[in-house]
N, CA, C and O atoms as CSV, one atom per row, in Angstrom:
chain,resi,resn,atom,element,x,y,z
A,1,MET,N,N,139.061,-40.685,51.426
A,1,MET,CA,C,139.788,-41.738,52.110
A,1,MET,C,C,138.913,-42.986,52.130
A,1,MET,O,O,137.723,-42.926,52.442
A,2,ASN,N,N,139.515,-44.093,51.798
A,2,ASN,CA,C,138.797,-45.350,51.736
A,2,ASN,C,C,138.970,-46.095,53.056
A,2,ASN,O,O,140.053,-46.605,53.342
A,3,THR,N,N,137.925,-46.160,53.849
A,3,THR,CA,C,137.994,-46.874,55.119
A,3,THR,C,C,137.468,-48.287,54.941
A,3,THR,O,O,136.581,-48.521,54.120
A,4,PRO,N,N,138.008,-49.234,55.703
A,4,PRO,CA,C,137.543,-50.608,55.562
A,4,PRO,C,C,136.094,-50.751,56.024
A,4,PRO,O,O,135.729,-50.331,57.122
A,5,THR,N,N,135.314,-51.329,55.191
A,5,THR,CA,C,133.931,-51.625,55.539
A,5,THR,C,C,133.732,-53.120,55.433
A,5,THR,O,O,134.667,-53.863,55.135
A,6,GLN,N,N,132.531,-53.549,55.674
A,6,GLN,CA,C,132.243,-54.976,55.612
A,6,GLN,C,C,132.514,-55.535,54.215
A,6,GLN,O,O,132.950,-56.679,54.095
A,7,THR,N,N,132.272,-54.773,53.177
A,7,THR,CA,C,132.479,-55.270,51.823
A,7,THR,C,C,133.909,-55.068,51.335
A,7,THR,O,O,134.294,-55.646,50.318
A,8,ASN,N,N,134.709,-54.256,52.042
A,8,ASN,CA,C,136.054,-53.945,51.595
A,8,ASN,C,C,137.126,-54.627,52.445
A,8,ASN,O,O,138.299,-54.266,52.351
A,9,GLN,N,N,136.751,-55.600,53.271
A,9,GLN,CA,C,137.718,-56.268,54.131
A,9,GLN,C,C,138.531,-57.286,53.347
A,9,GLN,O,O,138.111,-57.794,52.306
A,10,VAL,N,N,139.694,-57.559,53.881
A,10,VAL,CA,C,140.553,-58.569,53.283
A,10,VAL,C,C,139.917,-59.931,53.520
A,10,VAL,O,O,139.496,-60.239,54.635
A,11,ARG,N,N,139.848,-60.737,52.484
A,11,ARG,CA,C,139.258,-62.068,52.600
A,11,ARG,C,C,140.161,-62.970,53.446
A,11,ARG,O,O,141.380,-62.797,53.476
A,12,PHE,N,N,139.542,-63.931,54.129
A,12,PHE,CA,C,140.289,-64.786,55.046
A,12,PHE,C,C,141.312,-65.651,54.312
A,12,PHE,O,O,142.399,-65.895,54.836
A,13,HIS,N,N,140.980,-66.114,53.113
A,13,HIS,CA,C,141.947,-66.942,52.376
A,13,HIS,C,C,143.161,-66.123,51.968
A,13,HIS,O,O,144.254,-66.671,51.822
A,14,ARG,N,N,142.987,-64.827,51.782
A,14,ARG,CA,C,144.148,-63.971,51.498
A,14,ARG,C,C,145.015,-63.809,52.745
A,14,ARG,O,O,146.241,-63.747,52.654
A,15,LEU,N,N,144.368,-63.740,53.909
A,15,LEU,CA,C,145.126,-63.686,55.164
A,15,LEU,C,C,145.922,-64.974,55.363
A,15,LEU,O,O,147.075,-64.935,55.793
A,16,LEU,N,N,145.308,-66.111,55.050
A,16,LEU,CA,C,146.018,-67.377,55.161
A,16,LEU,C,C,147.224,-67.407,54.224
A,16,LEU,O,O,148.295,-67.882,54.603
A,17,GLY,N,N,147.053,-66.907,53.013
A,17,GLY,CA,C,148.172,-66.845,52.070
A,17,GLY,C,C,149.291,-65.948,52.564
A,17,GLY,O,O,150.468,-66.281,52.422
A,18,ALA,N,N,148.931,-64.818,53.139
A,18,ALA,CA,C,149.947,-63.904,53.670
A,18,ALA,C,C,150.690,-64.531,54.847
A,18,ALA,O,O,151.907,-64.386,54.964
A,19,GLU,N,N,149.964,-65.221,55.709
A,19,GLU,CA,C,150.614,-65.880,56.842
A,19,GLU,C,C,151.513,-67.015,56.375
A,19,GLU,O,O,152.570,-67.249,56.961
A,20,TRP,N,N,151.103,-67.724,55.324
A,20,TRP,CA,C,151.941,-68.786,54.784
A,20,TRP,C,C,153.238,-68.210,54.225
A,20,TRP,O,O,154.309,-68.781,54.428
A,21,ILE,N,N,153.149,-67.090,53.527
A,21,ILE,CA,C,154.352,-66.455,52.981
A,21,ILE,C,C,155.280,-66.006,54.109
A,21,ILE,O,O,156.494,-66.196,54.028
A,22,LYS,N,N,154.713,-65.414,55.156
A,22,LYS,CA,C,155.539,-64.979,56.279
A,22,LYS,C,C,156.173,-66.165,57.000
A,22,LYS,O,O,157.310,-66.084,57.466
A,23,LEU,N,N,155.431,-67.259,57.086
A,23,LEU,CA,C,155.931,-68.433,57.790
A,23,LEU,C,C,157.065,-69.110,57.025
A,23,LEU,O,O,158.057,-69.523,57.625
A,24,ARG,N,N,156.924,-69.224,55.726
A,24,ARG,CA,C,157.964,-69.904,54.945
A,24,ARG,C,C,159.157,-69.010,54.640
A,24,ARG,O,O,160.182,-69.501,54.165
A,25,SER,N,N,159.051,-67.710,54.899
A,25,SER,CA,C,160.168,-66.821,54.609
A,25,SER,C,C,161.247,-66.842,55.695
A,25,SER,O,O,162.347,-66.334,55.480
A,26,LEU,N,N,160.944,-67.423,56.851
A,26,LEU,CA,C,161.946,-67.529,57.913
A,26,LEU,C,C,162.713,-68.841,57.766
A,26,LEU,O,O,162.118,-69.918,57.800
A,27,ARG,N,N,164.019,-68.751,57.605
A,27,ARG,CA,C,164.837,-69.956,57.439
A,27,ARG,C,C,164.828,-70.825,58.690
A,27,ARG,O,O,164.946,-72.047,58.606
A,28,SER,N,N,164.689,-70.193,59.840
A,28,SER,CA,C,164.718,-70.967,61.081
A,28,SER,C,C,163.540,-71.926,61.174
A,28,SER,O,O,163.654,-72.972,61.812
A,29,ASN,N,N,162.418,-71.599,60.556
A,29,ASN,CA,C,161.274,-72.509,60.579
A,29,ASN,C,C,161.590,-73.803,59.844
A,29,ASN,O,O,161.261,-74.886,60.329
A,30,PHE,N,N,162.216,-73.705,58.693
A,30,PHE,CA,C,162.591,-74.905,57.957
A,30,PHE,C,C,163.623,-75.716,58.727
A,30,PHE,O,O,163.585,-76.947,58.713
A,31,ALA,N,N,164.537,-75.039,59.393
A,31,ALA,CA,C,165.557,-75.741,60.169
A,31,ALA,C,C,164.924,-76.510,61.326
A,31,ALA,O,O,165.298,-77.653,61.587
A,32,ILE,N,N,163.982,-75.901,62.009
A,32,ILE,CA,C,163.309,-76.578,63.124
A,32,ILE,C,C,162.534,-77.785,62.633
A,32,ILE,O,O,162.602,-78.853,63.242
A,33,LEU,N,N,161.796,-77.633,61.540
A,33,LEU,CA,C,161.007,-78.747,61.024
A,33,LEU,C,C,161.902,-79.881,60.523
A,33,LEU,O,O,161.615,-81.051,60.774
A,34,ALA,N,N,162.972,-79.547,59.826
A,34,ALA,CA,C,163.885,-80.578,59.329
A,34,ALA,C,C,164.564,-81.305,60.490
A,34,ALA,O,O,164.699,-82.528,60.464
A,35,PHE,N,N,164.983,-80.568,61.491
A,35,PHE,CA,C,165.612,-81.187,62.658
A,35,PHE,C,C,164.617,-82.072,63.397
A,35,PHE,O,O,164.989,-83.137,63.891
A,36,GLY,N,N,163.365,-81.652,63.481
A,36,GLY,CA,C,162.342,-82.460,64.139
A,36,GLY,C,C,162.083,-83.768,63.412
A,36,GLY,O,O,161.953,-84.814,64.048
A,37,VAL,N,N,162.006,-83.720,62.089
A,37,VAL,CA,C,161.802,-84.949,61.307
A,37,VAL,C,C,163.016,-85.858,61.454
A,37,VAL,O,O,162.866,-87.071,61.601
A,38,LEU,N,N,164.206,-85.290,61.416
A,38,LEU,CA,C,165.427,-86.086,61.586
A,38,LEU,C,C,165.465,-86.741,62.967
A,38,LEU,O,O,165.786,-87.924,63.079
A,39,PHE,N,N,165.145,-85.997,64.000
A,39,PHE,CA,C,165.156,-86.534,65.362
A,39,PHE,C,C,164.105,-87.623,65.526
A,39,PHE,O,O,164.360,-88.637,66.176
A,40,ALA,N,N,162.913,-87.422,64.938
A,40,ALA,CA,C,161.863,-88.443,65.005
A,40,ALA,C,C,162.287,-89.705,64.258
A,40,ALA,O,O,162.007,-90.815,64.712
A,41,ALA,N,N,162.953,-89.548,63.129
A,41,ALA,CA,C,163.408,-90.711,62.370
A,41,ALA,C,C,164.471,-91.482,63.140
A,41,ALA,O,O,164.446,-92.712,63.168
A,42,VAL,N,N,165.398,-90.774,63.761
A,42,VAL,CA,C,166.434,-91.444,64.554
A,42,VAL,C,C,165.812,-92.122,65.768
A,42,VAL,O,O,166.197,-93.240,66.113
A,43,GLY,N,N,164.861,-91.465,66.418
A,43,GLY,CA,C,164.191,-92.069,67.565
A,43,GLY,C,C,163.418,-93.320,67.189
A,43,GLY,O,O,163.445,-94.306,67.925
A,44,ALA,N,N,162.733,-93.296,66.060
A,44,ALA,CA,C,161.989,-94.474,65.601
A,44,ALA,C,C,162.945,-95.584,65.184
A,44,ALA,O,O,162.680,-96.757,65.447
A,45,TRP,N,N,164.051,-95.230,64.540
A,45,TRP,CA,C,165.024,-96.230,64.129
A,45,TRP,C,C,165.677,-96.888,65.341
A,45,TRP,O,O,165.894,-98.100,65.366
A,46,ARG,N,N,165.987,-96.066,66.347
A,46,ARG,CA,C,166.626,-96.574,67.556
A,46,ARG,C,C,165.708,-97.533,68.305
A,46,ARG,O,O,166.174,-98.525,68.865
A,47,LEU,N,N,164.426,-97.251,68.319
A,47,LEU,CA,C,163.463,-98.070,69.037
A,47,LEU,C,C,162.857,-99.160,68.167
A,47,LEU,O,O,162.243,-100.092,68.687
A,48,GLY,N,N,163.020,-99.061,66.860
A,48,GLY,CA,C,162.335,-99.942,65.917
A,48,GLY,C,C,162.620,-101.413,66.072
A,48,GLY,O,O,161.727,-102.226,65.832
A,49,GLY,N,N,163.812,-101.793,66.458
A,49,GLY,CA,C,164.143,-103.198,66.597
A,49,GLY,C,C,163.543,-103.848,67.824
A,49,GLY,O,O,163.575,-105.073,67.947
A,50,HIS,N,N,163.002,-103.070,68.727
A,50,HIS,CA,C,162.505,-103.598,69.998
A,50,HIS,C,C,160.983,-103.659,70.069
A,50,HIS,O,O,160.437,-103.943,71.135
A,51,VAL,N,N,160.296,-103.407,68.987
A,51,VAL,CA,C,158.838,-103.389,69.005
A,51,VAL,C,C,158.327,-104.816,68.856
A,51,VAL,O,O,158.613,-105.495,67.870
A,52,ARG,N,N,157.567,-105.257,69.851
A,52,ARG,CA,C,156.933,-106.569,69.809
A,52,ARG,C,C,155.466,-106.385,70.183
A,52,ARG,O,O,155.148,-105.783,71.209
A,53,VAL,N,N,154.580,-106.905,69.346
A,53,VAL,CA,C,153.151,-106.798,69.604
A,53,VAL,C,C,152.618,-108.203,69.843
A,53,VAL,O,O,152.796,-109.102,69.021
A,54,ALA,N,N,151.967,-108.373,70.973
A,54,ALA,CA,C,151.372,-109.670,71.297
A,54,ALA,C,C,150.209,-109.932,70.352
A,54,ALA,O,O,149.546,-108.988,69.922
A,55,PRO,N,N,149.943,-111.195,70.018
A,55,PRO,CA,C,148.856,-111.497,69.081
A,55,PRO,C,C,147.491,-110.981,69.537
A,55,PRO,O,O,146.689,-110.566,68.701
A,56,GLY,N,N,147.214,-110.995,70.810
A,56,GLY,CA,C,145.915,-110.520,71.301
A,56,GLY,C,C,145.825,-109.008,71.362
A,56,GLY,O,O,144.727,-108.454,71.414
A,57,ALA,N,N,146.964,-108.333,71.356
A,57,ALA,CA,C,146.979,-106.876,71.489
A,57,ALA,C,C,147.093,-106.178,70.145
A,57,ALA,O,O,147.333,-104.971,70.102
A,58,ALA,N,N,146.930,-106.896,69.061
A,58,ALA,CA,C,147.079,-106.291,67.731
A,58,ALA,C,C,146.037,-105.219,67.471
A,58,ALA,O,O,146.301,-104.280,66.721
A,59,SER,N,N,144.857,-105.334,68.072
A,59,SER,CA,C,143.826,-104.320,67.840
A,59,SER,C,C,144.131,-103.017,68.559
A,59,SER,O,O,143.622,-101.969,68.162
A,60,SER,N,N,144.953,-103.054,69.612
A,60,SER,CA,C,145.290,-101.829,70.337
A,60,SER,C,C,146.579,-101.185,69.831
A,60,SER,O,O,147.006,-100.158,70.360
A,61,PHE,N,N,147.191,-101.770,68.826
A,61,PHE,CA,C,148.438,-101.230,68.283
A,61,PHE,C,C,148.153,-99.964,67.489
A,61,PHE,O,O,147.303,-99.970,66.598
A,62,ASN,N,N,148.848,-98.890,67.799
A,62,ASN,CA,C,148.693,-97.617,67.107
A,62,ASN,C,C,150.021,-97.273,66.433
A,62,ASN,O,O,150.955,-96.851,67.116
A,63,PRO,N,N,150.131,-97.438,65.125
A,63,PRO,CA,C,151.425,-97.214,64.467
A,63,PRO,C,C,151.861,-95.753,64.447
A,63,PRO,O,O,153.025,-95.474,64.161
A,64,LEU,N,N,150.967,-94.817,64.740
A,64,LEU,CA,C,151.377,-93.413,64.754
A,64,LEU,C,C,152.041,-93.019,66.062
A,64,LEU,O,O,152.747,-92.012,66.115
A,65,ILE,N,N,151.828,-93.798,67.124
A,65,ILE,CA,C,152.393,-93.449,68.428
A,65,ILE,C,C,153.468,-94.428,68.862
A,65,ILE,O,O,154.469,-94.024,69.454
A,66,TYR,N,N,153.280,-95.683,68.583
A,66,TYR,CA,C,154.118,-96.721,69.173
A,66,TYR,C,C,155.610,-96.623,68.870
A,66,TYR,O,O,156.401,-96.910,69.768
A,67,PRO,N,N,156.047,-96.246,67.692
A,67,PRO,CA,C,157.489,-96.251,67.425
A,67,PRO,C,C,158.299,-95.210,68.199
A,67,PRO,O,O,159.529,-95.251,68.145
A,68,PHE,N,N,157.679,-94.304,68.896
A,68,PHE,CA,C,158.423,-93.259,69.593
A,68,PHE,C,C,158.462,-93.519,71.089
A,68,PHE,O,O,157.473,-93.953,71.679
A,69,ASP,N,N,159.610,-93.253,71.695
A,69,ASP,CA,C,159.709,-93.325,73.148
A,69,ASP,C,C,159.401,-91.952,73.740
A,69,ASP,O,O,159.128,-91.001,73.008
A,70,GLN,N,N,159.444,-91.855,75.053
A,70,GLN,CA,C,159.080,-90.595,75.725
A,70,GLN,C,C,160.045,-89.469,75.390
A,70,GLN,O,O,159.625,-88.319,75.258
A,71,LEU,N,N,161.315,-89.772,75.251
A,71,LEU,CA,C,162.291,-88.733,74.904
A,71,LEU,C,C,161.979,-88.120,73.542
A,71,LEU,O,O,162.016,-86.901,73.378
A,72,THR,N,N,161.673,-88.973,72.570
A,72,THR,CA,C,161.362,-88.471,71.229
A,72,THR,C,C,160.090,-87.639,71.249
A,72,THR,O,O,160.049,-86.557,70.664
A,73,TRP,N,N,159.050,-88.129,71.915
A,73,TRP,CA,C,157.796,-87.372,71.990
A,73,TRP,C,C,158.008,-86.019,72.672
A,73,TRP,O,O,157.511,-84.995,72.201
A,74,GLY,N,N,158.746,-86.022,73.779
A,74,GLY,CA,C,158.986,-84.764,74.483
A,74,GLY,C,C,159.744,-83.763,73.635
A,74,GLY,O,O,159.417,-82.576,73.617
A,75,PHE,N,N,160.763,-84.246,72.928
A,75,PHE,CA,C,161.565,-83.345,72.112
A,75,PHE,C,C,160.775,-82.793,70.930
A,75,PHE,O,O,160.874,-81.607,70.615
A,76,VAL,N,N,159.993,-83.647,70.277
A,76,VAL,CA,C,159.185,-83.183,69.147
A,76,VAL,C,C,158.112,-82.195,69.622
A,76,VAL,O,O,157.775,-81.255,68.902
A,77,THR,N,N,157.583,-82.402,70.816
A,77,THR,CA,C,156.611,-81.454,71.378
A,77,THR,C,C,157.259,-80.096,71.639
A,77,THR,O,O,156.658,-79.058,71.360
A,78,VAL,N,N,158.468,-80.097,72.166
A,78,VAL,CA,C,159.179,-78.834,72.390
A,78,VAL,C,C,159.481,-78.144,71.063
A,78,VAL,O,O,159.387,-76.921,70.963
A,79,LEU,N,N,159.844,-78.924,70.045
A,79,LEU,CA,C,160.086,-78.337,68.722
A,79,LEU,C,C,158.813,-77.710,68.147
A,79,LEU,O,O,158.865,-76.635,67.550
A,80,ALA,N,N,157.688,-78.373,68.323
A,80,ALA,CA,C,156.429,-77.829,67.821
A,80,ALA,C,C,156.078,-76.525,68.543
A,80,ALA,O,O,155.620,-75.568,67.918
A,81,ALA,N,N,156.292,-76.493,69.843
A,81,ALA,CA,C,156.033,-75.259,70.595
A,81,ALA,C,C,156.987,-74.151,70.165
A,81,ALA,O,O,156.586,-72.992,70.056
A,82,SER,N,N,158.243,-74.499,69.922
A,82,SER,CA,C,159.225,-73.503,69.455
A,82,SER,C,C,158.832,-72.951,68.094
A,82,SER,O,O,159.000,-71.762,67.825
A,83,PHE,N,N,158.311,-73.816,67.244
A,83,PHE,CA,C,157.854,-73.369,65.929
A,83,PHE,C,C,156.722,-72.352,66.070
A,83,PHE,O,O,156.711,-71.333,65.380
A,84,GLY,N,N,155.780,-72.624,66.955
A,84,GLY,CA,C,154.684,-71.680,67.188
A,84,GLY,C,C,155.172,-70.354,67.737
A,84,GLY,O,O,154.686,-69.295,67.339
A,85,VAL,N,N,156.127,-70.409,68.647
A,85,VAL,CA,C,156.678,-69.170,69.204
A,85,VAL,C,C,157.409,-68.379,68.132
A,85,VAL,O,O,157.274,-67.157,68.065
A,86,LEU,N,N,158.184,-69.060,67.292
A,86,LEU,CA,C,158.906,-68.365,66.226
A,86,LEU,C,C,157.960,-67.761,65.187
A,86,LEU,O,O,158.284,-66.749,64.566
A,87,ALA,N,N,156.811,-68.372,65.002
A,87,ALA,CA,C,155.840,-67.820,64.056
A,87,ALA,C,C,155.343,-66.453,64.527
A,87,ALA,O,O,155.069,-65.572,63.712
A,88,ILE,N,N,155.231,-66.284,65.830
A,88,ILE,CA,C,154.785,-65.005,66.386
A,88,ILE,C,C,155.951,-64.027,66.519
A,88,ILE,O,O,155.866,-62.888,66.061
A,89,THR,N,N,157.036,-64.473,67.146
A,89,THR,CA,C,158.137,-63.548,67.426
A,89,THR,C,C,158.915,-63.156,66.186
A,89,THR,O,O,159.531,-62.090,66.162
A,90,GLY,N,N,158.906,-63.988,65.154
A,90,GLY,CA,C,159.591,-63.623,63.912
A,90,GLY,C,C,158.984,-62.391,63.284
A,90,GLY,O,O,159.693,-61.547,62.734
A,91,GLU,N,N,157.681,-62.289,63.366
A,91,GLU,CA,C,156.996,-61.123,62.814
A,91,GLU,C,C,157.173,-59.902,63.722
A,91,GLU,O,O,157.267,-58.772,63.242
A,92,LEU,N,N,157.215,-60.136,65.011
A,92,LEU,CA,C,157.412,-59.017,65.937
A,92,LEU,C,C,158.827,-58.454,65.851
A,92,LEU,O,O,159.016,-57.239,65.920
A,93,SER,N,N,159.819,-59.325,65.702
A,93,SER,CA,C,161.205,-58.855,65.687
A,93,SER,C,C,161.546,-58.072,64.423
A,93,SER,O,O,162.397,-57.184,64.455
A,94,THR,N,N,160.888,-58.395,63.314
A,94,THR,CA,C,161.169,-57.666,62.078
A,94,THR,C,C,160.331,-56.398,61.940
A,94,THR,O,O,160.608,-55.568,61.074
A,95,GLY,N,N,159.325,-56.241,62.770
A,95,GLY,CA,C,158.457,-55.069,62.673
A,95,GLY,C,C,157.344,-55.226,61.652
A,95,GLY,O,O,156.591,-54.285,61.404
A,96,LEU,N,N,157.235,-56.393,61.065
A,96,LEU,CA,C,156.211,-56.639,60.061
A,96,LEU,C,C,154.805,-56.648,60.657
A,96,LEU,O,O,153.820,-56.496,59.934
A,97,ILE,N,N,154.713,-56.823,61.961
A,97,ILE,CA,C,153.404,-56.859,62.613
A,97,ILE,C,C,152.670,-55.526,62.463
A,97,ILE,O,O,151.442,-55.499,62.382
A,98,ARG,N,N,153.417,-54.426,62.426
A,98,ARG,CA,C,152.770,-53.117,62.232
A,98,ARG,C,C,152.127,-53.015,60.867
A,98,ARG,O,O,151.019,-52.497,60.729
A,99,THR,N,N,152.829,-53.514,59.852
A,99,THR,CA,C,152.261,-53.511,58.505
A,99,THR,C,C,151.041,-54.419,58.430
A,99,THR,O,O,150.047,-54.087,57.783
A,100,THR,N,N,151.123,-55.555,59.088
A,100,THR,CA,C,150.000,-56.495,59.088
A,100,THR,C,C,148.768,-55.867,59.716
A,100,THR,O,O,147.672,-55.948,59.163
A,101,PHE,N,N,148.948,-55.240,60.872
A,101,PHE,CA,C,147.795,-54.644,61.556
A,101,PHE,C,C,147.320,-53.362,60.880
A,101,PHE,O,O,146.178,-52.952,61.086
A,102,THR,N,N,148.164,-52.723,60.083
A,102,THR,CA,C,147.707,-51.589,59.291
A,102,THR,C,C,146.824,-52.072,58.145
A,102,THR,O,O,145.801,-51.459,57.840
A,103,ALA,N,N,147.219,-53.158,57.522
A,103,ALA,CA,C,146.435,-53.700,56.413
A,103,ALA,C,C,145.154,-54.360,56.892
A,103,ALA,O,O,144.119,-54.263,56.232
A,104,VAL,N,N,145.217,-55.037,58.050
A,104,VAL,CA,C,144.059,-55.733,58.605
A,104,VAL,C,C,143.927,-55.326,60.065
A,104,VAL,O,O,144.561,-55.927,60.932
A,105,PRO,N,N,143.118,-54.317,60.349
A,105,PRO,CA,C,143.003,-53.854,61.732
A,105,PRO,C,C,142.341,-54.850,62.682
A,105,PRO,O,O,142.548,-54.771,63.893
A,106,ASP,N,N,141.559,-55.774,62.161
A,106,ASP,CA,C,140.885,-56.757,63.013
A,106,ASP,C,C,141.891,-57.819,63.456
A,106,ASP,O,O,142.196,-58.751,62.711
A,107,ARG,N,N,142.397,-57.665,64.666
A,107,ARG,CA,C,143.463,-58.539,65.154
A,107,ARG,C,C,142.998,-59.978,65.338
A,107,ARG,O,O,143.795,-60.908,65.208
A,108,ARG,N,N,141.736,-60.166,65.634
A,108,ARG,CA,C,141.227,-61.531,65.809
A,108,ARG,C,C,141.361,-62.339,64.522
A,108,ARG,O,O,141.714,-63.518,64.563
A,109,ARG,N,N,141.085,-61.722,63.402
A,109,ARG,CA,C,141.205,-62.428,62.122
A,109,ARG,C,C,142.656,-62.745,61.797
A,109,ARG,O,O,142.954,-63.806,61.250
A,110,VAL,N,N,143.554,-61.833,62.130
A,110,VAL,CA,C,144.978,-62.069,61.879
A,110,VAL,C,C,145.476,-63.223,62.741
A,110,VAL,O,O,146.177,-64.108,62.251
A,111,ILE,N,N,145.119,-63.217,64.017
A,111,ILE,CA,C,145.546,-64.284,64.919
A,111,ILE,C,C,144.911,-65.609,64.526
A,111,ILE,O,O,145.554,-66.654,64.625
A,112,ALA,N,N,143.659,-65.582,64.081
A,112,ALA,CA,C,143.002,-66.815,63.628
A,112,ALA,C,C,143.702,-67.372,62.392
A,112,ALA,O,O,143.911,-68.580,62.289
A,113,ALA,N,N,144.062,-66.504,61.461
A,113,ALA,CA,C,144.768,-66.953,60.255
A,113,ALA,C,C,146.145,-67.505,60.611
A,113,ALA,O,O,146.561,-68.537,60.084
A,114,LYS,N,N,146.841,-66.825,61.494
A,114,LYS,CA,C,148.169,-67.294,61.904
A,114,LYS,C,C,148.056,-68.632,62.635
A,114,LYS,O,O,148.864,-69.532,62.405
A,115,SER,N,N,147.073,-68.769,63.503
A,115,SER,CA,C,146.889,-70.024,64.245
A,115,SER,C,C,146.546,-71.170,63.311
A,115,SER,O,O,147.077,-72.271,63.460
A,116,LEU,N,N,145.671,-70.927,62.358
A,116,LEU,CA,C,145.291,-71.969,61.410
A,116,LEU,C,C,146.468,-72.375,60.532
A,116,LEU,O,O,146.645,-73.558,60.241
A,117,THR,N,N,147.262,-71.420,60.114
A,117,THR,CA,C,148.432,-71.722,59.287
A,117,THR,C,C,149.448,-72.552,60.062
A,117,THR,O,O,149.969,-73.539,59.544
A,118,VAL,N,N,149.731,-72.156,61.295
A,118,VAL,CA,C,150.677,-72.912,62.117
A,118,VAL,C,C,150.124,-74.306,62.400
A,118,VAL,O,O,150.878,-75.279,62.380
A,119,ALA,N,N,148.833,-74.421,62.660
A,119,ALA,CA,C,148.229,-75.730,62.925
A,119,ALA,C,C,148.316,-76.641,61.705
A,119,ALA,O,O,148.597,-77.831,61.845
A,120,LEU,N,N,148.082,-76.107,60.525
A,120,LEU,CA,C,148.179,-76.929,59.308
A,120,LEU,C,C,149.618,-77.372,59.039
A,120,LEU,O,O,149.855,-78.514,58.648
A,121,VAL,N,N,150.566,-76.475,59.246
A,121,VAL,CA,C,151.972,-76.843,59.055
A,121,VAL,C,C,152.374,-77.909,60.074
A,121,VAL,O,O,153.096,-78.847,59.735
A,122,MET,N,N,151.914,-77.773,61.317
A,122,MET,CA,C,152.225,-78.767,62.333
A,122,MET,C,C,151.538,-80.097,62.052
A,122,MET,O,O,152.084,-81.149,62.387
A,123,LEU,N,N,150.362,-80.077,61.448
A,123,LEU,CA,C,149.692,-81.311,61.069
A,123,LEU,C,C,150.511,-82.059,60.018
A,123,LEU,O,O,150.727,-83.265,60.139
A,124,VAL,N,N,150.960,-81.356,59.005
A,124,VAL,CA,C,151.793,-81.977,57.974
A,124,VAL,C,C,153.117,-82.466,58.572
A,124,VAL,O,O,153.579,-83.563,58.259
A,125,PHE,N,N,153.719,-81.643,59.432
A,125,PHE,CA,C,154.960,-82.042,60.112
A,125,PHE,C,C,154.743,-83.319,60.918
A,125,PHE,O,O,155.563,-84.234,60.856
A,126,GLY,N,N,153.654,-83.391,61.671
A,126,GLY,CA,C,153.373,-84.572,62.474
A,126,GLY,C,C,153.174,-85.815,61.637
A,126,GLY,O,O,153.628,-86.899,62.005
A,127,LEU,N,N,152.497,-85.662,60.515
A,127,LEU,CA,C,152.305,-86.812,59.632
A,127,LEU,C,C,153.619,-87.293,59.036
A,127,LEU,O,O,153.872,-88.496,58.968
A,128,ILE,N,N,154.451,-86.360,58.607
A,128,ILE,CA,C,155.748,-86.733,58.024
A,128,ILE,C,C,156.651,-87.358,59.091
A,128,ILE,O,O,157.333,-88.347,58.823
A,129,ALA,N,N,156.656,-86.789,60.294
A,129,ALA,CA,C,157.499,-87.330,61.363
A,129,ALA,C,C,157.014,-88.705,61.796
A,129,ALA,O,O,157.825,-89.549,62.176
A,130,SER,N,N,155.715,-88.948,61.748
A,130,SER,CA,C,155.187,-90.256,62.153
A,130,SER,C,C,155.462,-91.328,61.123
A,130,SER,O,O,155.642,-92.497,61.465
A,131,ILE,N,N,155.495,-90.938,59.871
A,131,ILE,CA,C,155.745,-91.926,58.815
A,131,ILE,C,C,157.191,-92.360,58.874
A,131,ILE,O,O,157.619,-93.190,58.073
């Protein structure tokens, strides 16, 4: 019987790849991200005509934050949290978590890979929504 040893462990980049595959295989994740980008675009468009920057305040202008009002920020934050919850519960509801923990018994590495994958997807989502 081949037991996992230090030299026979799954590499972290392979864990990241597996988490990426699991994350993109859920259709609801794409729906949440698309709806979030659409809502951010509508919020920025709705507020876009009212943006005025005083000449002295040009150095404090932050184009990544300013176009959104509180409603848009709150909603996009809730969407991001929902995405994180779905990343965890999607695997639990299908029973795939048992296979994952059988292949990689070290739960800390699995959670670290899942957290890093969700954080990277949210970083890209945030950049796209801000643009």
